XYZ file of C-alpha atoms in Angstrom:
525
model
C -0.032 0.075 -0.077
C 1.259 3.511 -0.852
C 2.831 5.245 2.093
C 2.865 9.150 1.608
C 5.713 11.525 2.976
C 3.998 14.993 2.831
C 6.360 17.723 2.152
C 4.875 20.679 4.097
C 5.909 24.426 3.472
C 4.486 26.738 6.048
C 5.096 29.787 7.843
C 2.103 30.754 10.242
C -0.658 29.250 12.394
C 1.479 26.743 14.428
C -1.405 25.074 16.091
C -3.225 24.443 12.760
C 0.217 22.914 11.498
C 0.311 20.441 14.478
C -3.211 19.437 13.897
C -2.418 18.806 10.125
C 0.624 16.948 10.896
C -1.218 14.781 13.582
C -4.056 14.085 11.202
C -1.823 12.984 8.259
C 0.306 10.897 10.306
C -2.570 9.147 12.266
C -3.274 7.328 9.089
C 0.168 5.985 9.075
C 1.735 8.341 6.479
C 4.736 10.593 7.056
C 5.320 14.461 6.837
C 8.494 16.626 6.686
C 8.113 20.124 7.542
C 9.881 23.396 6.694
C 8.866 26.167 8.693
C 10.056 29.534 7.194
C 12.939 30.868 9.132
C 11.488 34.451 9.184
C 8.488 33.468 11.027
C 8.228 33.795 14.953
C 10.744 31.550 16.846
C 8.528 30.678 19.242
C 5.850 29.527 16.776
C 8.518 27.123 15.592
C 9.310 25.813 18.995
C 5.521 25.357 19.607
C 5.415 23.097 16.602
C 8.479 21.011 17.524
C 7.718 20.710 21.155
C 4.138 19.386 20.199
C 5.264 16.907 17.527
C 8.562 15.776 19.339
C 7.346 12.380 20.339
C 5.639 11.511 16.686
C 8.128 9.145 14.932
C 6.408 9.991 11.701
C 7.519 13.850 11.541
C 10.539 15.114 10.560
C 12.071 18.576 10.068
C 14.069 20.187 7.353
C 17.584 20.154 9.012
C 18.259 23.657 7.672
C 15.487 26.550 7.744
C 15.757 29.585 5.487
C 13.865 32.564 4.904
C 11.412 32.352 2.063
C 10.309 34.893 -0.289
C 7.689 35.066 -3.089
C 9.071 34.226 -6.298
C 12.662 33.359 -4.941
C 14.822 30.175 -5.344
C 14.274 29.942 -1.568
C 10.859 28.633 -1.941
C 12.451 25.587 -4.258
C 15.565 25.281 -1.736
C 13.101 24.914 1.205
C 11.168 22.149 -0.507
C 14.519 20.440 -1.346
C 15.493 20.546 2.379
C 12.122 19.096 3.449
C 12.263 16.410 0.586
C 15.834 15.307 1.600
C 14.869 15.018 5.374
C 11.818 12.951 4.151
C 13.934 10.628 2.020
C 16.522 10.048 4.825
C 13.998 9.566 7.618
C 11.191 7.746 5.970
C 12.617 4.557 3.847
C 9.478 3.237 3.620
C 7.646 6.185 1.966
C 6.454 5.351 -1.559
C 5.125 8.863 -2.588
C 6.039 12.227 -1.709
C 3.079 14.650 -1.716
C 3.722 18.917 -1.730
C 1.330 20.841 0.707
C 1.028 24.020 2.197
C -0.429 25.029 5.558
C -3.492 25.972 3.547
C -4.243 22.459 2.248
C -6.779 20.047 3.378
C -7.657 16.564 2.325
C -11.022 16.305 0.560
C -11.256 12.360 0.615
C -10.416 9.863 3.128
C -7.135 8.349 3.658
C -8.246 4.983 2.225
C -9.254 6.742 -0.934
C -6.199 8.532 -1.275
C -3.915 5.364 -0.685
C -6.027 3.358 -3.172
C -5.781 5.994 -5.783
C -2.062 6.144 -5.736
C -1.648 2.298 -5.580
C -3.875 2.301 -8.801
C -1.941 4.914 -10.516
C 1.846 4.073 -10.833
C 2.812 7.640 -12.023
C 4.013 10.926 -11.291
C 1.542 13.786 -11.009
C 2.793 17.233 -11.912
C 1.755 19.907 -14.083
C 4.662 20.238 -16.763
C 3.628 22.446 -19.801
C 6.028 23.586 -22.408
C 7.334 26.818 -21.155
C 7.145 28.647 -24.486
C 4.431 26.924 -26.402
C 1.787 26.948 -23.562
C -0.384 29.933 -22.512
C 0.236 28.945 -18.953
C 1.676 32.531 -18.345
C -1.198 34.723 -19.171
C 0.384 38.211 -18.833
C 3.752 39.776 -17.791
C 7.288 38.398 -18.192
C 7.708 35.249 -19.976
C 11.006 34.789 -21.607
C 12.464 37.436 -19.143
C 12.074 35.209 -16.322
C 14.629 32.783 -17.699
C 17.183 34.925 -19.998
C 17.755 37.542 -17.386
C 19.265 36.892 -13.897
C 17.035 37.931 -11.057
C 18.781 38.611 -7.645
C 16.196 40.483 -5.997
C 12.777 39.706 -4.413
C 10.159 41.621 -6.750
C 7.684 42.075 -3.909
C 10.066 43.305 -0.951
C 12.967 44.906 -3.405
C 10.860 46.394 -6.170
C 13.397 49.114 -6.941
C 16.376 46.751 -6.991
C 14.452 43.979 -9.002
C 13.452 46.387 -11.880
C 16.551 48.445 -11.925
C 18.712 45.064 -12.103
C 16.134 43.903 -14.548
C 16.518 46.972 -16.835
C 20.128 47.299 -16.783
C 20.371 43.855 -18.071
C 17.834 44.361 -20.838
C 19.437 47.706 -21.889
C 23.017 46.168 -22.218
C 21.957 42.787 -23.779
C 23.188 40.870 -20.663
C 21.238 37.696 -21.506
C 22.131 34.186 -20.793
C 21.499 30.788 -22.554
C 19.152 28.338 -21.154
C 20.937 24.902 -20.426
C 20.984 23.165 -23.894
C 19.719 19.871 -22.997
C 16.989 20.838 -20.877
C 13.384 21.662 -22.135
C 11.888 24.150 -19.590
C 8.425 23.315 -18.489
C 6.040 25.197 -16.330
C 2.941 24.337 -13.909
C 1.569 24.269 -10.567
C 3.911 23.559 -7.635
C 1.481 21.147 -6.042
C 2.806 18.000 -7.018
C 2.866 14.238 -6.098
C 5.965 12.256 -7.097
C 7.057 8.611 -6.447
C 9.990 7.607 -4.545
C 12.368 6.744 -7.397
C 11.426 10.293 -9.159
C 12.326 12.287 -6.033
C 15.664 10.240 -5.735
C 16.511 10.924 -9.301
C 15.715 14.592 -8.798
C 17.853 14.615 -5.733
C 20.844 12.869 -7.481
C 20.344 15.346 -10.439
C 20.852 18.362 -8.080
C 24.014 17.192 -6.967
C 25.478 16.213 -10.564
C 24.093 19.136 -12.535
C 25.751 22.113 -10.793
C 25.089 24.246 -14.028
C 21.400 23.629 -14.280
C 21.024 24.452 -10.211
C 23.095 27.715 -10.986
C 20.569 28.676 -13.862
C 17.247 28.153 -11.722
C 18.865 29.709 -8.553
C 18.627 33.229 -10.534
C 15.375 32.716 -12.516
C 12.157 34.334 -11.438
C 9.318 32.172 -9.855
C 11.317 28.979 -10.097
C 8.911 27.031 -8.080
C 6.772 27.054 -11.145
C 9.564 25.783 -13.267
C 12.078 23.556 -11.397
C 10.506 20.268 -10.358
C 8.236 20.672 -13.393
C 11.371 20.545 -15.850
C 13.561 18.189 -13.951
C 10.949 15.554 -13.677
C 9.822 15.867 -17.421
C 13.976 15.633 -18.097
C 14.287 12.562 -15.962
C 11.105 10.501 -16.348
C 9.268 8.964 -19.406
C 6.340 11.019 -20.605
C 4.291 7.740 -20.172
C 4.800 7.685 -16.515
C 3.637 11.570 -15.956
C 0.086 12.550 -15.299
C 0.093 16.413 -16.441
C -2.137 17.540 -13.487
C -2.198 18.265 -9.929
C -3.858 16.139 -7.203
C -4.688 19.559 -5.354
C -7.959 21.148 -6.235
C -7.382 24.793 -6.484
C -9.074 27.602 -8.383
C -8.403 31.350 -9.175
C -10.534 34.483 -9.433
C -10.751 36.889 -12.300
C -7.952 38.808 -10.602
C -5.407 35.873 -10.479
C -5.785 35.325 -6.838
C -6.244 31.705 -5.383
C -9.846 31.182 -4.674
C -10.585 30.550 -0.618
C -12.918 27.814 0.364
C -15.445 28.385 3.512
C -17.753 26.162 5.681
C -20.515 26.056 2.748
C -17.951 24.276 0.430
C -17.855 21.147 1.963
C -20.053 19.002 -0.512
C -18.472 20.909 -3.598
C -15.069 20.051 -2.574
C -16.002 16.384 -2.084
C -17.359 16.033 -5.369
C -14.240 17.004 -7.237
C -11.771 14.634 -8.815
C -8.805 15.776 -6.586
C -7.503 14.463 -3.245
C -6.595 17.984 -1.323
C -7.803 21.246 -1.613
C -6.257 24.816 -1.099
C -6.922 27.491 0.049
C -9.044 26.669 3.186
C -9.594 29.881 5.004
C -8.227 29.946 8.408
C -11.709 30.867 9.784
C -13.358 28.036 8.252
C -13.041 25.956 11.504
C -16.294 23.824 10.660
C -14.769 22.887 7.157
C -11.626 21.850 8.651
C -13.373 19.804 11.289
C -15.608 18.029 9.015
C -12.625 17.347 6.577
C -10.554 16.111 9.362
C -13.249 13.497 10.548
C -13.771 12.645 6.905
C -9.991 11.760 6.395
C -10.035 9.081 9.119
C -13.409 7.337 8.204
C -13.732 4.053 6.250
C -15.848 2.650 3.281
C -16.954 6.182 2.312
C -18.265 6.508 -1.587
C -17.691 9.560 -3.234
C -19.743 10.891 -6.183
C -17.253 12.740 -8.353
C -18.897 15.441 -10.662
C -16.001 17.828 -10.970
C -18.113 20.640 -11.858
C -16.310 23.281 -9.459
C -14.705 25.374 -11.829
C -17.805 25.806 -14.162
C -19.998 26.269 -11.106
C -17.842 29.058 -9.613
C -17.796 30.818 -13.045
C -21.510 30.623 -13.394
C -22.656 31.603 -9.780
C -19.927 34.526 -9.579
C -21.136 35.593 -13.092
C -24.584 36.519 -11.811
C -23.351 39.458 -10.160
C -21.618 40.982 -13.127
C -24.603 41.842 -15.476
C -23.954 44.472 -17.948
C -21.337 45.076 -20.807
C -17.723 45.093 -19.579
C -16.224 46.975 -22.480
C -17.558 49.829 -24.581
C -18.515 49.167 -28.332
C -15.646 49.649 -31.007
C -16.287 52.913 -32.753
C -16.484 50.993 -36.201
C -19.490 48.980 -34.619
C -21.216 51.788 -33.239
C -20.949 54.099 -36.362
C -21.650 51.343 -38.774
C -25.208 50.182 -39.804
C -26.753 47.268 -41.331
C -28.855 49.596 -43.665
C -31.986 51.501 -43.487
C -34.032 49.529 -45.665
C -32.888 46.191 -44.138
C -34.977 44.076 -41.679
C -33.497 42.009 -38.982
C -35.710 39.651 -37.279
C -34.407 38.009 -34.114
C -35.915 34.855 -32.452
C -35.032 34.703 -28.676
C -35.296 31.331 -27.035
C -33.501 29.454 -24.386
C -34.487 26.009 -25.589
C -32.464 26.265 -28.725
C -34.045 23.015 -30.476
C -37.393 24.887 -30.196
C -36.172 27.944 -32.059
C -34.655 25.910 -34.610
C -37.610 24.128 -35.404
C -39.783 27.360 -35.846
C -36.578 28.779 -37.749
C -36.867 25.681 -40.294
C -40.509 26.141 -40.690
C -39.898 29.639 -41.491
C -37.246 28.939 -44.070
C -39.646 26.376 -45.893
C -42.890 28.711 -45.821
C -41.162 32.026 -46.914
C -38.357 32.967 -48.968
C -36.520 34.719 -46.106
C -32.893 33.591 -45.260
C -32.391 32.111 -41.958
C -29.477 31.466 -39.660
C -29.502 29.867 -36.198
C -27.521 30.658 -33.278
C -24.340 32.303 -34.947
C -23.241 34.159 -31.849
C -23.791 31.673 -29.541
C -23.079 28.262 -31.198
C -19.761 27.857 -32.900
C -20.761 25.054 -35.498
C -23.683 27.091 -36.703
C -23.320 26.465 -40.733
C -22.178 29.929 -42.236
C -20.735 30.872 -45.752
C -17.330 31.785 -46.042
C -17.060 35.518 -45.409
C -13.543 35.996 -45.384
C -12.613 34.500 -41.862
C -14.932 37.017 -39.854
C -17.154 33.944 -39.279
C -14.291 31.628 -38.119
C -14.855 31.920 -34.348
C -17.646 33.182 -31.731
C -15.133 35.945 -30.612
C -14.742 37.163 -34.338
C -18.388 37.064 -34.937
C -19.277 39.035 -31.757
C -16.525 41.579 -32.140
C -17.755 42.393 -35.633
C -21.475 41.714 -35.104
C -22.715 44.363 -37.450
C -19.986 43.872 -40.251
C -20.857 40.055 -40.083
C -24.689 40.758 -40.370
C -24.091 43.155 -43.461
C -22.011 40.552 -44.967
C -24.823 37.970 -44.562
C -27.492 40.308 -46.069
C -25.130 40.813 -49.106
C -24.385 37.122 -49.279
C -27.975 36.127 -49.277
C -28.956 39.086 -51.530
C -31.773 40.022 -49.228
C -33.112 42.827 -47.209
C -34.916 40.490 -44.688
C -32.945 37.922 -42.569
C -34.148 35.878 -39.595
C -31.642 34.770 -36.923
C -31.624 33.094 -33.395
C -30.040 34.387 -30.197
C -29.885 33.047 -26.686
C -31.842 35.374 -24.173
C -28.393 35.846 -22.276
C -27.294 37.838 -25.297
C -28.917 41.134 -24.042
C -25.514 43.229 -25.086
C -26.158 42.075 -28.735
C -30.016 42.701 -28.538
C -29.230 46.316 -27.497
C -26.587 46.762 -30.307
C -28.963 45.405 -32.961
C -31.727 47.586 -31.779
C -29.744 50.609 -31.718
C -29.162 50.044 -35.503
C -30.798 52.256 -38.075
C -32.100 49.185 -39.713
C -35.652 47.752 -38.786
C -35.196 45.113 -35.972
C -38.019 42.828 -34.895
C -37.902 40.489 -31.979
C -39.761 37.044 -31.348
C -39.279 36.163 -27.761
C -40.371 32.413 -27.188
C -41.109 31.591 -23.650
C -40.879 27.917 -22.828
C -41.849 25.874 -19.663
C -38.880 24.415 -18.013
C -39.368 21.111 -16.013
C -36.737 19.851 -13.438
C -35.709 17.370 -15.997
C -35.008 19.938 -18.391
C -33.033 22.169 -15.902
C -30.971 19.189 -14.885
C -29.998 18.497 -18.783
C -29.277 22.158 -18.983
C -26.866 22.143 -16.196
C -25.045 19.111 -17.554
C -24.780 20.666 -21.124
C -23.208 23.888 -19.998
C -20.770 21.822 -17.510
C -22.574 22.909 -14.107
C -23.285 19.266 -13.473
C -22.235 15.759 -14.370
C -23.584 12.241 -14.370
C -22.139 11.615 -10.720
C -23.359 14.935 -9.274
C -25.319 14.276 -6.010
C -29.181 15.040 -6.130
C -28.567 17.377 -3.213
C -26.209 19.419 -5.111
C -28.617 19.452 -8.001
C -31.600 20.476 -5.833
C -29.665 23.632 -4.645
C -28.439 24.522 -7.887
C -31.954 24.218 -10.091
C -33.421 27.353 -8.295
C -30.574 29.225 -8.985
C -30.619 28.197 -12.764
C -34.500 28.805 -12.914
C -34.194 32.396 -11.419
C -31.273 33.113 -13.965
C -33.669 32.262 -16.735
C -36.378 34.475 -15.179
C -33.727 37.229 -14.835
C -32.933 37.008 -18.408
C -36.489 37.163 -19.559
C -36.982 40.266 -17.195
C -33.925 42.194 -18.558
C -35.284 41.558 -22.083
C -38.720 42.973 -20.918
C -37.176 45.925 -19.133
C -35.295 46.921 -22.211
C -38.665 47.975 -23.921
C -37.371 47.024 -27.336
C -39.882 48.075 -30.232
C -41.334 45.482 -32.406
C -41.177 42.886 -29.540
C -43.866 40.075 -29.416
C -43.869 37.039 -27.356
C -44.811 33.475 -28.093
C -45.645 31.782 -24.816
C -45.845 28.009 -24.647
C -48.741 27.953 -22.439
C -50.440 30.093 -24.928
C -53.447 29.412 -27.254
C -52.906 28.458 -30.717
C -54.428 31.834 -31.847
C -52.015 33.674 -29.543
C -49.229 31.814 -31.387
C -50.548 32.539 -34.849
C -50.935 36.279 -34.034
C -47.317 36.320 -32.622
C -45.739 34.963 -35.708
C -47.810 36.947 -37.972
C -46.633 40.219 -36.065
C -43.419 39.022 -36.114
C -43.096 38.021 -39.755
C -45.342 40.419 -41.268
C -46.738 37.410 -43.663
C -50.202 36.162 -44.367
C -52.407 34.691 -41.848
C -52.407 31.449 -43.602
C -48.450 31.240 -43.870
C -48.058 32.195 -40.012
C -50.506 29.467 -39.087
C -48.441 26.848 -40.674
C -45.508 28.075 -39.006
C -47.191 28.684 -35.625
C -48.400 24.980 -35.898
C -45.032 23.465 -36.415
C -45.153 19.823 -35.364
C -43.920 19.087 -31.796
C -42.426 22.512 -31.430
C -41.971 22.638 -27.639
C -41.188 18.829 -27.427
C -37.939 18.242 -25.565
């Protein structure tokens, strides 16, 4: 069975560190601790005294002061790893943790998982070809030498960097090493850790290089492991669940995140709030339990994006001047069908195409796969279509050689509706209001990634009212916009009201409107 040596880097909250060490070692595993030398000395003594009689606890022989973005974080990790290798010869795996991490599965589950997956878990993406670094320095992290801490010695950091840049004082990356990047929260097998330690003694040139790179905790182990271990033995992922906000800060978990954390396909999670005492207590009890079955749904990131997005209604950026100043044409008529159930709108759209000579296009701003003619590349992606919305619609009018066009939009696309109704062309809106059963809402949650086949029913029951309210809110926002030429076709309405709505929308004869409104199985799911 797997025996884990946890590598713990920490700098505060000694009581929590003691509890974490006692909990992890109670399951028969080990822990090696590096407590930041810049932290309070009495805090370190508290930890040492509390864990002195625990044979499954080791401490880094040397403590150093650690700083964000510095080599010191890697060096502290190596000190703790060496202590674990020397002290715990039976350890089969080495798992990197911080003081903010907590297990979100039982010890039995974690051991079985590692037994069933004989590989190393570490994010390691190509440094230059991947988009892991979104903004800021990239190549500059490597080709220049970074001697100072960017946060505590900002002037020295940037003065040194700018001088090297001005005088071209670059350096070569070790020729036989392909730099990788990824999360620092890894889990490596013993033979891998021993190979890494041997590498650090043999390749002094590589060690000198990494000592003056910037943020080496995101590149050192990631690069060395990929250099030493065959690709087939590496899983490019972390076993620690973490998410980031829009501002690039780690998301903090609180007491009410318990069910969410348990359903994720990870073994640990960070960052757990220091104030989330109830969450820590529940996770601690869970870790020691046996015969627990977990329903893995892994909807955490998409659910977080969905829920936080409810508070960000409105347009984030102003329209480009070439969009606001352009027009579809005064003589043109754009007819928009808005419906949350896309299959309903597409059925009606197909009947419009069959019964009239009006060209139709489905959800071109919501669905990448919508069939479109080649318009010189402007139609290639949703991003391009949305950025150049009016230019795209003008080109479609020209392509079909028509002054009338019908298209579909999702109700969430309120900014597009505002833009098209602000145009000097004639714009009409048919809003199809459907009934939503719980079964449909569950399917909708699955389609947009908020739930999976294994999502617990309790989670769905909490989620469905939010999704339902979201749909109601979208309809209310459309109503509050007071668009001209806006008609509604309600599923619960009478056949006569359906015909009247279609006729007002299309300005067709009552006979044609009746055929369209009576589309077979229009509202069937």
